[in-house]
């Protein structure tokens, strides 16, 4: 066999794949991976079908279908009072993951340092490492997972190339507040530091809170790649269509990578989403829709022995289980899946060092009967 040196020797199969496969194998209710168990809108499906029938089945333009980029620009202007030029500052991507990988690839050079906050979504660190960058991770702690900005300040040096943020946050369901924005702005001012802002849950924010997009703040916007996804808001994670927004000089570098990574993205879905976005209610209704699910699920969980952490955004609810067991979160997650029939994600999987605070993550983007069944089973734990 040919000798091969792995570029990612520590990387195995993601926890999401592992838990979803186990859930299927043992017939557990799958509250592990972040996807809905209800269908996307019939109207949106019809629009995809119409686009296909109209003949939109060949390569889309490299940067994305123009009308979709225009609608995204209009939406961003309206929501965040931020202007992006659809021609030079917005690119449609194959989901948020590709946008993240592309942005990192475009600007991170060997030995550049990139600050990430853990628990972190799993695609950030591998992309940095593949580019020869150095991951500087700061661990956040439950129950509130606040970013310790004084520690961020201490990590900054002339090799710091990028800071990666994610709000609303997967897995902790926390959000950035204005105070975080102020701290961040002060830290990056007059520094050559870029920001990669993963905002795929931008519309899943509750209790009337504001989504502090980097797009809102000129000091941050001019150095940010803002990443969004249509999979999360439109209950269509399998379509893998998202986008990235950045100032033209950054987007220019982004597109140099994008055009050789995927070249262009699924054309009929782009036309369909462009049409769907004409009705702003398609995304403005989402906080109410998911908040109702959050509240319903939390009410159910309150009857169990799990202790709820707060949930301000995303469609994840975390719990601790110290009154129930003292085993590792990964062991307990396996036991919950196999013995009680509810698949969950152990939060230690989101820490490079496997730091374990005995916290589990449930996804509540599910039908009411699925949540009922899950709570019924969790009551037995
Ligand atoms: C925080 C975060 N970023 C990015 C993504 C990836 O988005 P997409 O499915 O559009 O690639 C996810 C998906 O779960 C996520 O949770």
PDB file of C-alpha atoms in Angstrom, residues 83-369:
ATOM      1  CA  UNK A  83     -25.229  47.911   1.862  1.00  0.00           C
ATOM      2  CA  UNK A  84     -23.586  45.066  -0.077  1.00  0.00           C
ATOM      3  CA  UNK A  85     -23.119  45.273  -3.826  1.00  0.00           C
ATOM      4  CA  UNK A  86     -24.733  42.129  -5.297  1.00  0.00           C
ATOM      5  CA  UNK A  87     -22.231  42.162  -8.168  1.00  0.00           C
ATOM      6  CA  UNK A  88     -19.036  42.274  -6.185  1.00  0.00           C
ATOM      7  CA  UNK A  89     -19.836  41.557  -2.524  1.00  0.00           C
ATOM      8  CA  UNK A  90     -22.217  38.585  -2.395  1.00  0.00           C
ATOM      9  CA  UNK A  91     -21.543  35.009  -3.530  1.00  0.00           C
ATOM     10  CA  UNK A  92     -23.952  32.072  -3.406  1.00  0.00           C
ATOM     11  CA  UNK A  93     -22.339  28.965  -1.931  1.00  0.00           C
ATOM     12  CA  UNK A  94     -23.085  25.282  -1.476  1.00  0.00           C
ATOM     13  CA  UNK A  95     -24.273  25.868   2.082  1.00  0.00           C
ATOM     14  CA  UNK A  96     -22.658  27.622   5.004  1.00  0.00           C
ATOM     15  CA  UNK A  97     -19.941  24.975   5.286  1.00  0.00           C
ATOM     16  CA  UNK A  98     -18.543  25.721   1.848  1.00  0.00           C
ATOM     17  CA  UNK A  99     -18.632  29.449   2.525  1.00  0.00           C
ATOM     18  CA  UNK A 100     -16.666  28.925   5.742  1.00  0.00           C
ATOM     19  CA  UNK A 101     -14.104  26.668   4.079  1.00  0.00           C
ATOM     20  CA  UNK A 102     -13.731  29.050   1.145  1.00  0.00           C
ATOM     21  CA  UNK A 103     -13.248  32.143   3.323  1.00  0.00           C
ATOM     22  CA  UNK A 104     -10.600  30.415   5.433  1.00  0.00           C
ATOM     23  CA  UNK A 105      -8.838  29.039   2.362  1.00  0.00           C
ATOM     24  CA  UNK A 106      -8.840  32.457   0.714  1.00  0.00           C
ATOM     25  CA  UNK A 107      -7.096  34.370   3.492  1.00  0.00           C
ATOM     26  CA  UNK A 108      -5.348  32.082   5.983  1.00  0.00           C
ATOM     27  CA  UNK A 109      -1.676  31.509   5.204  1.00  0.00           C
ATOM     28  CA  UNK A 110       0.704  29.013   6.844  1.00  0.00           C
ATOM     29  CA  UNK A 111       1.418  29.978  10.474  1.00  0.00           C
ATOM     30  CA  UNK A 112      -1.370  32.562  10.581  1.00  0.00           C
ATOM     31  CA  UNK A 113      -3.258  32.323  13.850  1.00  0.00           C
ATOM     32  CA  UNK A 114      -7.033  32.044  13.948  1.00  0.00           C
ATOM     33  CA  UNK A 115      -8.993  32.484  17.154  1.00  0.00           C
ATOM     34  CA  UNK A 116     -12.013  30.258  17.663  1.00  0.00           C
ATOM     35  CA  UNK A 117     -14.297  29.861  20.667  1.00  0.00           C
ATOM     36  CA  UNK A 118     -15.080  26.398  21.923  1.00  0.00           C
ATOM     37  CA  UNK A 119     -17.447  24.630  22.057  1.00  0.00           C
ATOM     38  CA  UNK A 120     -17.217  25.280  18.294  1.00  0.00           C
ATOM     39  CA  UNK A 121     -19.000  23.974  15.223  1.00  0.00           C
ATOM     40  CA  UNK A 122     -16.763  21.279  13.867  1.00  0.00           C
ATOM     41  CA  UNK A 123     -15.751  22.593  10.437  1.00  0.00           C
ATOM     42  CA  UNK A 124     -13.683  25.608  11.562  1.00  0.00           C
ATOM     43  CA  UNK A 125     -10.534  23.987  12.945  1.00  0.00           C
ATOM     44  CA  UNK A 126      -9.941  21.433  10.136  1.00  0.00           C
ATOM     45  CA  UNK A 127     -10.139  24.155   7.483  1.00  0.00           C
ATOM     46  CA  UNK A 128      -7.619  26.311   9.363  1.00  0.00           C
ATOM     47  CA  UNK A 129      -5.258  23.364   9.787  1.00  0.00           C
ATOM     48  CA  UNK A 130      -5.480  22.344   6.126  1.00  0.00           C
ATOM     49  CA  UNK A 131      -4.262  25.836   5.222  1.00  0.00           C
ATOM     50  CA  UNK A 132      -1.313  25.481   7.589  1.00  0.00           C
ATOM     51  CA  UNK A 133      -2.880  27.948  10.021  1.00  0.00           C
ATOM     52  CA  UNK A 134      -2.712  27.664  13.777  1.00  0.00           C
ATOM     53  CA  UNK A 135      -5.922  27.249  15.754  1.00  0.00           C
ATOM     54  CA  UNK A 136      -6.002  29.357  18.906  1.00  0.00           C
ATOM     55  CA  UNK A 137      -9.017  28.136  20.783  1.00  0.00           C
ATOM     56  CA  UNK A 138     -10.543  29.781  23.810  1.00  0.00           C
ATOM     57  CA  UNK A 139     -12.768  27.577  25.891  1.00  0.00           C
ATOM     58  CA  UNK A 140     -16.110  28.986  27.034  1.00  0.00           C
ATOM     59  CA  UNK A 141     -17.819  27.644  30.122  1.00  0.00           C
ATOM     60  CA  UNK A 142     -21.398  26.849  31.027  1.00  0.00           C
ATOM     61  CA  UNK A 143     -23.878  27.995  32.083  1.00  0.00           C
ATOM     62  CA  UNK A 144     -23.588  31.245  30.101  1.00  0.00           C
ATOM     63  CA  UNK A 145     -20.636  30.567  27.750  1.00  0.00           C
ATOM     64  CA  UNK A 146     -19.652  34.256  27.722  1.00  0.00           C
ATOM     65  CA  UNK A 147     -16.616  35.275  25.661  1.00  0.00           C
ATOM     66  CA  UNK A 148     -13.816  36.425  28.009  1.00  0.00           C
ATOM     67  CA  UNK A 149     -12.701  39.445  25.965  1.00  0.00           C
ATOM     68  CA  UNK A 150      -9.732  40.187  28.232  1.00  0.00           C
ATOM     69  CA  UNK A 151      -8.384  36.736  27.312  1.00  0.00           C
ATOM     70  CA  UNK A 152      -9.051  37.372  23.630  1.00  0.00           C
ATOM     71  CA  UNK A 153      -6.998  40.555  23.933  1.00  0.00           C
ATOM     72  CA  UNK A 154      -4.113  38.579  25.380  1.00  0.00           C
ATOM     73  CA  UNK A 155      -4.188  36.115  22.480  1.00  0.00           C
ATOM     74  CA  UNK A 156      -3.816  38.829  19.839  1.00  0.00           C
ATOM     75  CA  UNK A 157      -0.384  39.294  18.281  1.00  0.00           C
ATOM     76  CA  UNK A 158       1.001  40.156  14.859  1.00  0.00           C
ATOM     77  CA  UNK A 159       0.275  36.618  13.608  1.00  0.00           C
ATOM     78  CA  UNK A 160      -3.451  36.861  14.389  1.00  0.00           C
ATOM     79  CA  UNK A 161      -5.201  36.746  11.027  1.00  0.00           C
ATOM     80  CA  UNK A 162      -8.795  35.986  11.869  1.00  0.00           C
ATOM     81  CA  UNK A 163     -11.394  35.633  14.607  1.00  0.00           C
ATOM     82  CA  UNK A 164     -14.291  33.248  13.997  1.00  0.00           C
ATOM     83  CA  UNK A 165     -17.615  34.067  15.623  1.00  0.00           C
ATOM     84  CA  UNK A 166     -20.921  32.249  15.560  1.00  0.00           C
ATOM     85  CA  UNK A 167     -24.147  33.884  16.712  1.00  0.00           C
ATOM     86  CA  UNK A 168     -26.719  32.503  17.380  1.00  0.00           C
ATOM     87  CA  UNK A 169     -24.396  29.793  18.535  1.00  0.00           C
ATOM     88  CA  UNK A 170     -24.287  26.089  17.848  1.00  0.00           C
ATOM     89  CA  UNK A 171     -24.207  24.203  20.225  1.00  0.00           C
ATOM     90  CA  UNK A 172     -24.815  26.523  23.191  1.00  0.00           C
ATOM     91  CA  UNK A 173     -27.788  28.570  21.847  1.00  0.00           C
ATOM     92  CA  UNK A 174     -26.205  31.778  23.169  1.00  0.00           C
ATOM     93  CA  UNK A 175     -26.088  35.029  21.189  1.00  0.00           C
ATOM     94  CA  UNK A 176     -23.723  37.969  20.961  1.00  0.00           C
ATOM     95  CA  UNK A 177     -24.863  41.121  22.771  1.00  0.00           C
ATOM     96  CA  UNK A 178     -24.058  44.763  22.072  1.00  0.00           C
ATOM     97  CA  UNK A 179     -21.402  44.648  24.782  1.00  0.00           C
ATOM     98  CA  UNK A 180     -19.620  41.822  22.897  1.00  0.00           C
ATOM     99  CA  UNK A 181     -19.726  43.918  19.731  1.00  0.00           C
ATOM    100  CA  UNK A 182     -18.176  46.873  21.571  1.00  0.00           C
ATOM    101  CA  UNK A 183     -15.400  44.709  23.037  1.00  0.00           C
ATOM    102  CA  UNK A 184     -14.709  43.089  19.676  1.00  0.00           C
ATOM    103  CA  UNK A 185     -14.667  46.437  17.867  1.00  0.00           C
ATOM    104  CA  UNK A 186     -12.153  47.846  20.332  1.00  0.00           C
ATOM    105  CA  UNK A 187      -9.904  44.792  19.964  1.00  0.00           C
ATOM    106  CA  UNK A 188      -9.741  44.733  16.155  1.00  0.00           C
ATOM    107  CA  UNK A 189      -9.581  48.495  15.613  1.00  0.00           C
ATOM    108  CA  UNK A 190      -6.342  49.427  13.793  1.00  0.00           C
ATOM    109  CA  UNK A 191      -5.353  45.744  13.521  1.00  0.00           C
ATOM    110  CA  UNK A 192      -5.082  43.620  10.377  1.00  0.00           C
ATOM    111  CA  UNK A 193      -7.537  41.106  11.738  1.00  0.00           C
ATOM    112  CA  UNK A 194     -10.357  39.626   9.688  1.00  0.00           C
ATOM    113  CA  UNK A 195     -13.607  38.248  11.050  1.00  0.00           C
ATOM    114  CA  UNK A 196     -15.458  35.189   9.860  1.00  0.00           C
ATOM    115  CA  UNK A 197     -18.981  35.486  11.196  1.00  0.00           C
ATOM    116  CA  UNK A 198     -21.042  32.321  11.001  1.00  0.00           C
ATOM    117  CA  UNK A 199     -24.617  33.606  11.062  1.00  0.00           C
ATOM    118  CA  UNK A 200     -26.472  30.586   9.701  1.00  0.00           C
ATOM    119  CA  UNK A 201     -29.001  30.862  12.577  1.00  0.00           C
ATOM    120  CA  UNK A 202     -29.573  34.621  12.095  1.00  0.00           C
ATOM    121  CA  UNK A 203     -33.365  34.208  11.906  1.00  0.00           C
ATOM    122  CA  UNK A 204     -33.629  31.814  14.837  1.00  0.00           C
ATOM    123  CA  UNK A 205     -33.462  34.323  17.662  1.00  0.00           C
ATOM    124  CA  UNK A 206     -35.967  34.595  20.500  1.00  0.00           C
ATOM    125  CA  UNK A 207     -37.573  36.775  23.152  1.00  0.00           C
ATOM    126  CA  UNK A 208     -37.349  39.850  20.911  1.00  0.00           C
ATOM    127  CA  UNK A 209     -33.537  39.852  21.013  1.00  0.00           C
ATOM    128  CA  UNK A 210     -31.551  41.565  18.248  1.00  0.00           C
ATOM    129  CA  UNK A 211     -29.284  39.634  15.917  1.00  0.00           C
ATOM    130  CA  UNK A 212     -25.985  41.504  16.046  1.00  0.00           C
ATOM    131  CA  UNK A 213     -24.798  40.762  12.528  1.00  0.00           C
ATOM    132  CA  UNK A 214     -21.294  41.986  11.700  1.00  0.00           C
ATOM    133  CA  UNK A 215     -23.021  43.675   8.756  1.00  0.00           C
ATOM    134  CA  UNK A 216     -24.566  46.215  11.148  1.00  0.00           C
ATOM    135  CA  UNK A 217     -21.265  47.728  12.325  1.00  0.00           C
ATOM    136  CA  UNK A 218     -19.048  49.508   9.758  1.00  0.00           C
ATOM    137  CA  UNK A 219     -15.849  48.883  11.748  1.00  0.00           C
ATOM    138  CA  UNK A 220     -16.596  45.147  11.750  1.00  0.00           C
ATOM    139  CA  UNK A 221     -18.314  44.891   8.357  1.00  0.00           C
ATOM    140  CA  UNK A 222     -15.244  46.165   6.476  1.00  0.00           C
ATOM    141  CA  UNK A 223     -13.193  43.189   7.779  1.00  0.00           C
ATOM    142  CA  UNK A 224     -15.862  40.471   7.851  1.00  0.00           C
ATOM    143  CA  UNK A 225     -16.970  37.496   5.847  1.00  0.00           C
ATOM    144  CA  UNK A 226     -20.606  37.052   6.876  1.00  0.00           C
ATOM    145  CA  UNK A 227     -21.842  33.513   6.247  1.00  0.00           C
ATOM    146  CA  UNK A 228     -25.504  32.533   5.942  1.00  0.00           C
ATOM    147  CA  UNK A 229     -27.429  29.425   4.939  1.00  0.00           C
ATOM    148  CA  UNK A 230     -30.872  28.795   3.466  1.00  0.00           C
ATOM    149  CA  UNK A 231     -30.889  25.260   4.871  1.00  0.00           C
ATOM    150  CA  UNK A 232     -31.689  26.345   8.430  1.00  0.00           C
ATOM    151  CA  UNK A 233     -34.354  29.016   7.835  1.00  0.00           C
ATOM    152  CA  UNK A 234     -36.203  27.188   5.078  1.00  0.00           C
ATOM    153  CA  UNK A 235     -36.150  23.702   6.640  1.00  0.00           C
ATOM    154  CA  UNK A 236     -34.128  22.360   3.715  1.00  0.00           C
ATOM    155  CA  UNK A 237     -30.719  21.425   5.097  1.00  0.00           C
ATOM    156  CA  UNK A 238     -30.309  18.851   2.317  1.00  0.00           C
ATOM    157  CA  UNK A 239     -30.340  21.458  -0.435  1.00  0.00           C
ATOM    158  CA  UNK A 240     -27.038  22.940   0.707  1.00  0.00           C
ATOM    159  CA  UNK A 241     -27.432  26.485  -0.542  1.00  0.00           C
ATOM    160  CA  UNK A 242     -26.102  29.456   1.396  1.00  0.00           C
ATOM    161  CA  UNK A 243     -24.088  32.600   0.780  1.00  0.00           C
ATOM    162  CA  UNK A 244     -21.234  34.784   1.865  1.00  0.00           C
ATOM    163  CA  UNK A 245     -21.104  38.590   2.026  1.00  0.00           C
ATOM    164  CA  UNK A 246     -17.889  40.579   2.311  1.00  0.00           C
ATOM    165  CA  UNK A 247     -16.367  43.851   1.082  1.00  0.00           C
ATOM    166  CA  UNK A 248     -15.252  43.661  -2.562  1.00  0.00           C
ATOM    167  CA  UNK A 249     -11.516  43.223  -1.899  1.00  0.00           C
ATOM    168  CA  UNK A 250     -12.216  40.244   0.383  1.00  0.00           C
ATOM    169  CA  UNK A 251     -14.921  38.836  -1.866  1.00  0.00           C
ATOM    170  CA  UNK A 252     -12.508  39.014  -4.781  1.00  0.00           C
ATOM    171  CA  UNK A 253     -10.162  36.608  -2.973  1.00  0.00           C
ATOM    172  CA  UNK A 254     -13.106  34.473  -1.854  1.00  0.00           C
ATOM    173  CA  UNK A 255     -14.261  34.012  -5.443  1.00  0.00           C
ATOM    174  CA  UNK A 256     -10.789  32.961  -6.601  1.00  0.00           C
ATOM    175  CA  UNK A 257     -11.191  29.902  -4.371  1.00  0.00           C
ATOM    176  CA  UNK A 258     -14.928  29.440  -4.871  1.00  0.00           C
ATOM    177  CA  UNK A 259     -14.619  29.156  -8.642  1.00  0.00           C
ATOM    178  CA  UNK A 260     -12.283  26.196  -8.373  1.00  0.00           C
ATOM    179  CA  UNK A 261     -13.944  24.552  -5.391  1.00  0.00           C
ATOM    180  CA  UNK A 262     -17.510  24.289  -6.723  1.00  0.00           C
ATOM    181  CA  UNK A 263     -17.526  26.864  -9.548  1.00  0.00           C
ATOM    182  CA  UNK A 264     -21.258  27.452  -9.120  1.00  0.00           C
ATOM    183  CA  UNK A 265     -24.222  26.253  -7.091  1.00  0.00           C
ATOM    184  CA  UNK A 266     -27.474  24.395  -7.818  1.00  0.00           C
ATOM    185  CA  UNK A 267     -29.276  26.673 -10.290  1.00  0.00           C
ATOM    186  CA  UNK A 268     -33.006  25.811  -9.903  1.00  0.00           C
ATOM    187  CA  UNK A 269     -32.870  26.121  -6.104  1.00  0.00           C
ATOM    188  CA  UNK A 270     -31.303  29.568  -6.459  1.00  0.00           C
ATOM    189  CA  UNK A 271     -34.118  30.770  -8.747  1.00  0.00           C
ATOM    190  CA  UNK A 272     -36.707  29.282  -6.401  1.00  0.00           C
ATOM    191  CA  UNK A 273     -35.253  30.907  -3.287  1.00  0.00           C
ATOM    192  CA  UNK A 274     -35.032  34.258  -5.073  1.00  0.00           C
ATOM    193  CA  UNK A 275     -38.759  34.080  -5.766  1.00  0.00           C
ATOM    194  CA  UNK A 276     -39.555  32.819  -2.265  1.00  0.00           C
ATOM    195  CA  UNK A 277     -37.627  35.694  -0.653  1.00  0.00           C
ATOM    196  CA  UNK A 278     -40.000  38.196  -2.268  1.00  0.00           C
ATOM    197  CA  UNK A 279     -42.293  37.504   0.671  1.00  0.00           C
ATOM    198  CA  UNK A 280     -40.388  38.698   3.735  1.00  0.00           C
ATOM    199  CA  UNK A 281     -42.721  36.747   5.965  1.00  0.00           C
ATOM    200  CA  UNK A 282     -40.866  33.590   4.869  1.00  0.00           C
ATOM    201  CA  UNK A 283     -38.047  34.600   7.215  1.00  0.00           C
ATOM    202  CA  UNK A 284     -39.676  37.166   9.531  1.00  0.00           C
ATOM    203  CA  UNK A 285     -42.058  34.470  10.821  1.00  0.00           C
ATOM    204  CA  UNK A 286     -39.204  32.195  11.914  1.00  0.00           C
ATOM    205  CA  UNK A 287     -38.482  33.525  15.411  1.00  0.00           C
ATOM    206  CA  UNK A 288     -42.145  33.012  16.364  1.00  0.00           C
ATOM    207  CA  UNK A 289     -42.295  29.574  14.735  1.00  0.00           C
ATOM    208  CA  UNK A 290     -39.198  28.240  16.478  1.00  0.00           C
ATOM    209  CA  UNK A 291     -39.769  30.046  19.769  1.00  0.00           C
ATOM    210  CA  UNK A 292     -43.037  28.163  20.100  1.00  0.00           C
ATOM    211  CA  UNK A 293     -41.148  24.879  19.615  1.00  0.00           C
ATOM    212  CA  UNK A 294     -38.480  25.960  22.084  1.00  0.00           C
ATOM    213  CA  UNK A 295     -41.039  26.841  24.737  1.00  0.00           C
ATOM    214  CA  UNK A 296     -42.992  23.645  24.171  1.00  0.00           C
ATOM    215  CA  UNK A 297     -39.909  21.462  24.433  1.00  0.00           C
ATOM    216  CA  UNK A 298     -38.586  23.317  27.492  1.00  0.00           C
ATOM    217  CA  UNK A 299     -41.918  22.881  29.259  1.00  0.00           C
ATOM    218  CA  UNK A 300     -41.685  19.144  28.629  1.00  0.00           C
ATOM    219  CA  UNK A 301     -38.063  18.940  29.756  1.00  0.00           C
ATOM    220  CA  UNK A 302     -38.877  20.837  32.961  1.00  0.00           C
ATOM    221  CA  UNK A 303     -40.768  17.765  34.116  1.00  0.00           C
ATOM    222  CA  UNK A 304     -37.664  15.580  33.744  1.00  0.00           C
ATOM    223  CA  UNK A 305     -34.575  15.419  35.960  1.00  0.00           C
ATOM    224  CA  UNK A 306     -32.471  17.267  33.391  1.00  0.00           C
ATOM    225  CA  UNK A 307     -31.533  20.874  34.162  1.00  0.00           C
ATOM    226  CA  UNK A 308     -32.129  23.359  31.371  1.00  0.00           C
ATOM    227  CA  UNK A 309     -29.569  25.891  30.206  1.00  0.00           C
ATOM    228  CA  UNK A 310     -30.915  29.029  28.545  1.00  0.00           C
ATOM    229  CA  UNK A 311     -31.668  29.175  24.831  1.00  0.00           C
ATOM    230  CA  UNK A 312     -31.631  32.580  23.110  1.00  0.00           C
ATOM    231  CA  UNK A 313     -31.178  31.418  19.535  1.00  0.00           C
ATOM    232  CA  UNK A 314     -30.571  28.493  17.113  1.00  0.00           C
ATOM    233  CA  UNK A 315     -32.708  25.345  17.437  1.00  0.00           C
ATOM    234  CA  UNK A 316     -30.721  23.688  20.145  1.00  0.00           C
ATOM    235  CA  UNK A 317     -31.501  23.205  23.800  1.00  0.00           C
ATOM    236  CA  UNK A 318     -28.737  22.182  26.187  1.00  0.00           C
ATOM    237  CA  UNK A 319     -29.176  20.433  29.514  1.00  0.00           C
ATOM    238  CA  UNK A 320     -27.005  19.234  32.371  1.00  0.00           C
ATOM    239  CA  UNK A 321     -27.628  15.908  34.066  1.00  0.00           C
ATOM    240  CA  UNK A 322     -25.707  16.052  37.338  1.00  0.00           C
ATOM    241  CA  UNK A 323     -28.758  14.896  39.319  1.00  0.00           C
ATOM    242  CA  UNK A 324     -29.010  11.788  37.168  1.00  0.00           C
ATOM    243  CA  UNK A 325     -25.528  10.423  36.506  1.00  0.00           C
ATOM    244  CA  UNK A 326     -21.862  11.243  36.892  1.00  0.00           C
ATOM    245  CA  UNK A 327     -20.579   9.481  33.794  1.00  0.00           C
ATOM    246  CA  UNK A 328     -18.857  11.234  30.849  1.00  0.00           C
ATOM    247  CA  UNK A 329     -21.242  13.113  28.550  1.00  0.00           C
ATOM    248  CA  UNK A 330     -20.228  10.919  25.596  1.00  0.00           C
ATOM    249  CA  UNK A 331     -21.001   7.730  27.555  1.00  0.00           C
ATOM    250  CA  UNK A 332     -24.257   9.151  28.834  1.00  0.00           C
ATOM    251  CA  UNK A 333     -25.270  10.233  25.314  1.00  0.00           C
ATOM    252  CA  UNK A 334     -24.691   6.689  24.068  1.00  0.00           C
ATOM    253  CA  UNK A 335     -26.694   5.246  26.973  1.00  0.00           C
ATOM    254  CA  UNK A 336     -29.573   7.676  26.387  1.00  0.00           C
ATOM    255  CA  UNK A 337     -29.655   6.671  22.740  1.00  0.00           C
ATOM    256  CA  UNK A 338     -29.403   2.915  23.274  1.00  0.00           C
ATOM    257  CA  UNK A 339     -31.308   2.395  26.532  1.00  0.00           C
ATOM    258  CA  UNK A 340     -33.865   5.205  26.457  1.00  0.00           C
ATOM    259  CA  UNK A 341     -34.273   5.738  22.699  1.00  0.00           C
ATOM    260  CA  UNK A 342     -33.388   9.445  22.444  1.00  0.00           C
ATOM    261  CA  UNK A 343     -30.272  10.420  20.488  1.00  0.00           C
ATOM    262  CA  UNK A 344     -28.429  13.558  21.663  1.00  0.00           C
ATOM    263  CA  UNK A 345     -25.055  15.208  21.154  1.00  0.00           C
ATOM    264  CA  UNK A 346     -22.483  15.400  23.982  1.00  0.00           C
ATOM    265  CA  UNK A 347     -21.059  18.923  24.109  1.00  0.00           C
ATOM    266  CA  UNK A 348     -17.528  17.655  24.826  1.00  0.00           C
ATOM    267  CA  UNK A 349     -17.416  16.738  21.109  1.00  0.00           C
ATOM    268  CA  UNK A 350     -17.229  20.478  20.351  1.00  0.00           C
ATOM    269  CA  UNK A 351     -14.066  20.995  22.430  1.00  0.00           C
ATOM    270  CA  UNK A 352     -10.679  20.034  20.949  1.00  0.00           C
ATOM    271  CA  UNK A 353      -9.623  18.722  24.334  1.00  0.00           C
ATOM    272  CA  UNK A 354     -12.937  16.947  24.902  1.00  0.00           C
ATOM    273  CA  UNK A 355     -13.669  19.171  27.914  1.00  0.00           C
ATOM    274  CA  UNK A 356     -16.676  17.713  29.642  1.00  0.00           C
ATOM    275  CA  UNK A 357     -19.078  19.829  31.721  1.00  0.00           C
ATOM    276  CA  UNK A 358     -21.770  17.124  31.583  1.00  0.00           C
ATOM    277  CA  UNK A 359     -23.847  19.027  29.046  1.00  0.00           C
ATOM    278  CA  UNK A 360     -25.972  17.484  26.279  1.00  0.00           C
ATOM    279  CA  UNK A 361     -27.547  19.149  23.253  1.00  0.00           C
ATOM    280  CA  UNK A 362     -31.020  18.419  21.885  1.00  0.00           C
ATOM    281  CA  UNK A 363     -32.333  19.717  18.551  1.00  0.00           C
ATOM    282  CA  UNK A 364     -35.948  20.896  18.870  1.00  0.00           C
ATOM    283  CA  UNK A 365     -36.603  21.532  15.149  1.00  0.00           C
ATOM    284  CA  UNK A 366     -39.083  18.669  15.280  1.00  0.00           C
ATOM    285  CA  UNK A 367     -42.804  18.023  14.983  1.00  0.00           C
ATOM    286  CA  UNK A 368     -44.789  18.312  18.196  1.00  0.00           C
ATOM    287  CA  UNK A 369     -45.424  14.559  18.313  1.00  0.00           C
TER     288      UNK A 369
END
